[in-house]
Short mmCIF file of C-alpha atoms in Angstrom, two decimals:
data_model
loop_
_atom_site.label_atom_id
_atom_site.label_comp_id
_atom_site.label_asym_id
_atom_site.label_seq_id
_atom_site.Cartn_x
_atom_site.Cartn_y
_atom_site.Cartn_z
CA UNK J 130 5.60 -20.31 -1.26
CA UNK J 131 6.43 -16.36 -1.47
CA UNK J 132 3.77 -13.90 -0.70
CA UNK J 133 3.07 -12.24 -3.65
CA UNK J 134 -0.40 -10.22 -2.22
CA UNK J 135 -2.19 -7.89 -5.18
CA UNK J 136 -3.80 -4.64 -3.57
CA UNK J 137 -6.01 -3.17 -6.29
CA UNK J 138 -6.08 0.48 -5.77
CA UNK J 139 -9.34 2.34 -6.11
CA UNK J 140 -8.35 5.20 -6.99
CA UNK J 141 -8.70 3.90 -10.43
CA UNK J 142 -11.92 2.86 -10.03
CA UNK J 143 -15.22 4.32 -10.05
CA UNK J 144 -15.95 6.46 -7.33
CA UNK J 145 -19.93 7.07 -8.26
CA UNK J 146 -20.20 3.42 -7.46
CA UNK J 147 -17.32 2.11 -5.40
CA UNK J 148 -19.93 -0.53 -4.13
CA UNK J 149 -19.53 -2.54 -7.48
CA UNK J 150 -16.04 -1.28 -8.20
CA UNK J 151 -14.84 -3.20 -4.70
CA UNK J 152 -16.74 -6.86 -5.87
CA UNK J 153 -14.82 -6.47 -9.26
CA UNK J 154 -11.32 -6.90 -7.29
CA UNK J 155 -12.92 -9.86 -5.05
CA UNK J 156 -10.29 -11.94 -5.96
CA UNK J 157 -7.33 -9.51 -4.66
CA UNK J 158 -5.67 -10.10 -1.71
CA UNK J 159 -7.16 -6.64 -0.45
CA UNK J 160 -8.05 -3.50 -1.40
CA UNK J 161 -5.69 -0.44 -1.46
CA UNK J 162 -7.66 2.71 -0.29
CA UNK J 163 -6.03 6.10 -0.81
CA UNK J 164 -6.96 9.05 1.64
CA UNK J 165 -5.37 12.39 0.53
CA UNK J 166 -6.20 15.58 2.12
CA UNK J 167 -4.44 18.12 -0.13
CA UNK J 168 -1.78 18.93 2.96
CA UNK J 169 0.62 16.52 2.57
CA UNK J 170 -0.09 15.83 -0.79
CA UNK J 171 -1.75 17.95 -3.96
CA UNK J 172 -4.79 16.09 -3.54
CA UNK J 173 -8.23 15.43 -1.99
CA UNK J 174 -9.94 11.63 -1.74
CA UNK J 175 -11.80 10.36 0.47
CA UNK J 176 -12.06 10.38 4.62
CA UNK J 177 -13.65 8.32 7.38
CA UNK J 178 -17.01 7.99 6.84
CA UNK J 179 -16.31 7.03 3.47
CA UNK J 180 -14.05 4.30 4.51
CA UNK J 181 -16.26 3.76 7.29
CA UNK J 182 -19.21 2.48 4.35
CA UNK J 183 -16.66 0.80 2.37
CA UNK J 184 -15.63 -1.45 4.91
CA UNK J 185 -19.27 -2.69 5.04
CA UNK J 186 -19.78 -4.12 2.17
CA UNK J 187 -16.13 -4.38 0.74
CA UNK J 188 -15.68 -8.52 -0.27
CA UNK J 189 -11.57 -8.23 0.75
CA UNK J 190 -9.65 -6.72 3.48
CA UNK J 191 -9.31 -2.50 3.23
CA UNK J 192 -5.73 -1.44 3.02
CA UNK J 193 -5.41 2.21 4.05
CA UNK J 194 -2.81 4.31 2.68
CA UNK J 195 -2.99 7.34 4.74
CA UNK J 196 -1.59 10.02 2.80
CA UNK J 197 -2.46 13.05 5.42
CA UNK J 198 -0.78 15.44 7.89
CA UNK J 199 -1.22 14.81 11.38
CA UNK J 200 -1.86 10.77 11.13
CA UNK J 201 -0.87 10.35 15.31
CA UNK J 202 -4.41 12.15 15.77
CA UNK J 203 -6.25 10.55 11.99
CA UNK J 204 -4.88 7.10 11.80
CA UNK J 205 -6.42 5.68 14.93
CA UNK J 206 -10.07 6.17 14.11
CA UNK J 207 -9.42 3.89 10.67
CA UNK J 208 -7.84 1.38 12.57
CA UNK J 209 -10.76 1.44 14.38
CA UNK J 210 -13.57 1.41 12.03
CA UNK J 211 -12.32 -2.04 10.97
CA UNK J 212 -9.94 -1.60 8.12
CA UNK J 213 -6.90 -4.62 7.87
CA UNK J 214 -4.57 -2.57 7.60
CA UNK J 215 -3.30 1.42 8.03
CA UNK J 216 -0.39 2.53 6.41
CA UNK J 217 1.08 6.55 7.21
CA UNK J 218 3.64 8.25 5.84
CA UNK J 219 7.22 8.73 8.18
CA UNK J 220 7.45 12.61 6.73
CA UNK J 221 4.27 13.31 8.57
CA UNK J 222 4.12 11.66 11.89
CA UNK J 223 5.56 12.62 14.90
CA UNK J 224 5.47 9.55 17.21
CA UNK J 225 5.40 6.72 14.41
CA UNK J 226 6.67 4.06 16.84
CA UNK J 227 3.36 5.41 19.39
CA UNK J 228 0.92 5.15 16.30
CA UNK J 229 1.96 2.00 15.52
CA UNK J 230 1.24 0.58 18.60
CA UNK J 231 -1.93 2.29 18.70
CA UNK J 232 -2.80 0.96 15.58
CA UNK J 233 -2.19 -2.55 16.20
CA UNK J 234 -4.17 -2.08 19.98
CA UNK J 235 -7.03 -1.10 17.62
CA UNK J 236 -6.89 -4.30 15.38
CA UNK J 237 -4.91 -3.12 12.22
CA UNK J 238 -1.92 -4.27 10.93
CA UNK J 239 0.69 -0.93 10.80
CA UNK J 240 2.34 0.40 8.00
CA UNK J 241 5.22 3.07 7.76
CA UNK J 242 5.37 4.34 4.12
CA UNK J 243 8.46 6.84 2.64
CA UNK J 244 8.40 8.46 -0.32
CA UNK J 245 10.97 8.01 -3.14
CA UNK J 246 13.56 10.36 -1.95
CA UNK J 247 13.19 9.87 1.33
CA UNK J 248 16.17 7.03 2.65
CA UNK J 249 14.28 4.38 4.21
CA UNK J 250 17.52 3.36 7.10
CA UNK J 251 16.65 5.73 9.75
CA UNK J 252 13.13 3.58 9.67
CA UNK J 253 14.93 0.44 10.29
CA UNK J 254 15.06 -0.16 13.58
CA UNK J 255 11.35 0.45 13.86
CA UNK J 256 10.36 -3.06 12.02
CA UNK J 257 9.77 -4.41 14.92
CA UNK J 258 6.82 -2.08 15.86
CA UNK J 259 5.52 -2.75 12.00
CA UNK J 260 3.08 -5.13 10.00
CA UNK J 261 4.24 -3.28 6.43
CA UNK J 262 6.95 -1.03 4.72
CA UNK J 263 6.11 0.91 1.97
CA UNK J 264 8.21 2.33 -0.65
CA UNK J 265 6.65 4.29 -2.55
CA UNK J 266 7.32 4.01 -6.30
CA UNK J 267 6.01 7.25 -7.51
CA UNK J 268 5.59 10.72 -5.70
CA UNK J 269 2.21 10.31 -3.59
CA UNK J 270 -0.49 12.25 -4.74
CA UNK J 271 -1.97 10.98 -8.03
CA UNK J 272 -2.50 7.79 -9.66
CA UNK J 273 -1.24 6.98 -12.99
CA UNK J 274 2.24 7.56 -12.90
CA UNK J 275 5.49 5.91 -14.06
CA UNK J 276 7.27 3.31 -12.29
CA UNK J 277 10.50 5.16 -10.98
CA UNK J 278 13.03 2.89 -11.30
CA UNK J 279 15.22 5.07 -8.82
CA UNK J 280 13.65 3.37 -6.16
CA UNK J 281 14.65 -0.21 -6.91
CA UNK J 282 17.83 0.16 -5.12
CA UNK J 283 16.59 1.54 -1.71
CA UNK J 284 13.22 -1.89 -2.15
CA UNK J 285 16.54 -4.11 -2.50
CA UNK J 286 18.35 -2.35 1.00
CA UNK J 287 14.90 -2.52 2.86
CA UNK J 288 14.29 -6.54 1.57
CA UNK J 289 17.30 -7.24 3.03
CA UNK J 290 16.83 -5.62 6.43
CA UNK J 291 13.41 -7.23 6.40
CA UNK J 292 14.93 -11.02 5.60
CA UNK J 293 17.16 -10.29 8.56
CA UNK J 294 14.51 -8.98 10.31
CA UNK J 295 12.77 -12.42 10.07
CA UNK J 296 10.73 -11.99 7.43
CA UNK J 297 7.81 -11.10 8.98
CA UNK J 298 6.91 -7.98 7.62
CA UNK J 299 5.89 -7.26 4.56
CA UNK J 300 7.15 -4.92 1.93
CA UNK J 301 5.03 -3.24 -0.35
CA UNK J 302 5.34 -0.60 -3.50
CA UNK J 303 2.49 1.54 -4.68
CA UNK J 304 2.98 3.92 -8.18
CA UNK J 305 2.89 2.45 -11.59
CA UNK J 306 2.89 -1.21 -11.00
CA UNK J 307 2.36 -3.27 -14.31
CA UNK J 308 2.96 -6.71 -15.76
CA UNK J 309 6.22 -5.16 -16.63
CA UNK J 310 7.54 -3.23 -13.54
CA UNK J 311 6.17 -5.66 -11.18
CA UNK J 312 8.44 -8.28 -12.46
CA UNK J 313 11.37 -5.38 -11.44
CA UNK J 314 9.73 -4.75 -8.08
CA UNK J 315 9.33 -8.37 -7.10
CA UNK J 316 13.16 -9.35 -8.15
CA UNK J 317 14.37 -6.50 -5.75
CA UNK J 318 12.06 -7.68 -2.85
CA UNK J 319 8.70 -6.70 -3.08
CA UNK J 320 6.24 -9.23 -2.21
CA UNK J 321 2.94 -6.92 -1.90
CA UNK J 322 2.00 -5.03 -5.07
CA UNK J 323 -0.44 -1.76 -5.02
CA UNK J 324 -2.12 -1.76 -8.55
CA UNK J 325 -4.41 0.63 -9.95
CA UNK J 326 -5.22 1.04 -13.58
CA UNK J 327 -3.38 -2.51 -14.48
CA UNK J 328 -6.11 -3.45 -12.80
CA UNK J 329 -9.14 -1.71 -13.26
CA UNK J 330 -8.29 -0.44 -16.68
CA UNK J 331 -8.36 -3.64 -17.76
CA UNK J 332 -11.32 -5.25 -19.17
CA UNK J 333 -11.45 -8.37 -16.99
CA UNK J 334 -9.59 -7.18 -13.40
CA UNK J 335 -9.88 -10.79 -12.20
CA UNK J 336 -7.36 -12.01 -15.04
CA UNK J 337 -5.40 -8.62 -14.43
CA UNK J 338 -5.24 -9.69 -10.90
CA UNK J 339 -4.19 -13.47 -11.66
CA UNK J 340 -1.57 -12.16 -14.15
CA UNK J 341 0.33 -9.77 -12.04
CA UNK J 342 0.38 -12.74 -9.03
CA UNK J 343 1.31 -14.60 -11.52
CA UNK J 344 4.58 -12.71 -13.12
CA UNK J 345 5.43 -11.68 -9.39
CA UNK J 346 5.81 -14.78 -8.02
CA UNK J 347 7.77 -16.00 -10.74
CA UNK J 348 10.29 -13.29 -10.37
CA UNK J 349 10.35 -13.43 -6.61
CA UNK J 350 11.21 -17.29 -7.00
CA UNK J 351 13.93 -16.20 -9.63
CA UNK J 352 15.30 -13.93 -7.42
CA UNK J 353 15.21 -15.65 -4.03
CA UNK J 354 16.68 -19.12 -5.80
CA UNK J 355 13.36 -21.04 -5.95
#
């Protein structure tokens, strides 16, 4: 069967009680964690000890989305405190091939994330050396945006290098995933989905959660012939 993984993102959720917010999504694949450090984007989250007490008692895996200049010296430490999997940007690192490795030596799956305008070929050849790609939907920096449709071409172009890759890593979008764009997102090649107020914005995120598996894995079978 295709993967069709839901990452809740909390930045939708809660922050005076992230304890609860993370057993509301205990039926996600993981949890999408955003850490901004108004840098390299116009925004501040959350940092490491945070993370560091979310790990603790979060029910799923943490997904970190490392939004931050300077990940070669940042990213490690996550990596380290536990989390699943760390995701940094390509505009921001220096040595992404060196993180990755580091990150993986630490116990996290590694993830190279672009942003919409940036082309995602030059990244190519470093699939090897990665656990995720991630296309980013929207402009980092804020949740609640629109889908940007824009991008759909460049997910299709970095599916395909991924099939011929093997297949082995996966490919993820994050901005303004819905019922409706995820349908779009999983028929170009997408087969991990960062959602945040689809999910926690609705009333029951469990049946949010089961609905956007569900629609994604019906257009990833559509697409890939199943």
């Amino acid at each position: 069967m295709t993967r069709c993984d839901i990452h809740p993102s909390i930045l939708s959720a809660d922050f005076s009680r992230l304890g609860e917010e993370l057993q509301r999504i205990r039926t996600a694949d993981a949890a999408h964690v955003d850490v901004m450090d108004n840098h390299f984007v116009p925004n501040l989250t959350l940092g490491l000890p945070v993370v560091e007490r979310l790990q603790r008692v979060s029910p799923v895996p943490l997904d970190l989305h490392l939004m931050i200049e300077d990940p070669d010296r940042w990213a490690p430490a996550y990596a380290e405190a536990g989390c699943a999997s760390v995701t940094f940007h390509a505009e921001a690192a220096a040595a992404p091939v060196k993180l990755a490795r580091e990150l993986r030596a630490a116990g996290a799956k590694a993830g190279l994330a672009v942003r919409p305008a940036t082309p995602v070929e030059p990244y190519l050849d470093l699939l090897p050396e990665l656990d995720m790609l991630l296309v980013m939907t929207v402009e980092p920096g804020f949740g609640g945006q629109s889908f940007l449709d824009v991008t759909l071409p460049k997910l299709r172009r970095a599916a395909a290098a991924v099939r011929a890759h093997g297949g082995t890593v996966a490919l993820q979008v994050d901005g303004g995933i819905s019922e409706e764009t995820i349908a779009r997102a999983a028929e170009a090649g997408a087969d991990t989905f960062v959602a945040g107020s689809a999910v926690y914005g609705a009333e029951d995120p469990a049946a949010a959660i089961a609905a956007l598996r569900r629609t994604a894995r019906e257009h990833s079978a559509a697409a890939h012939g199943a």
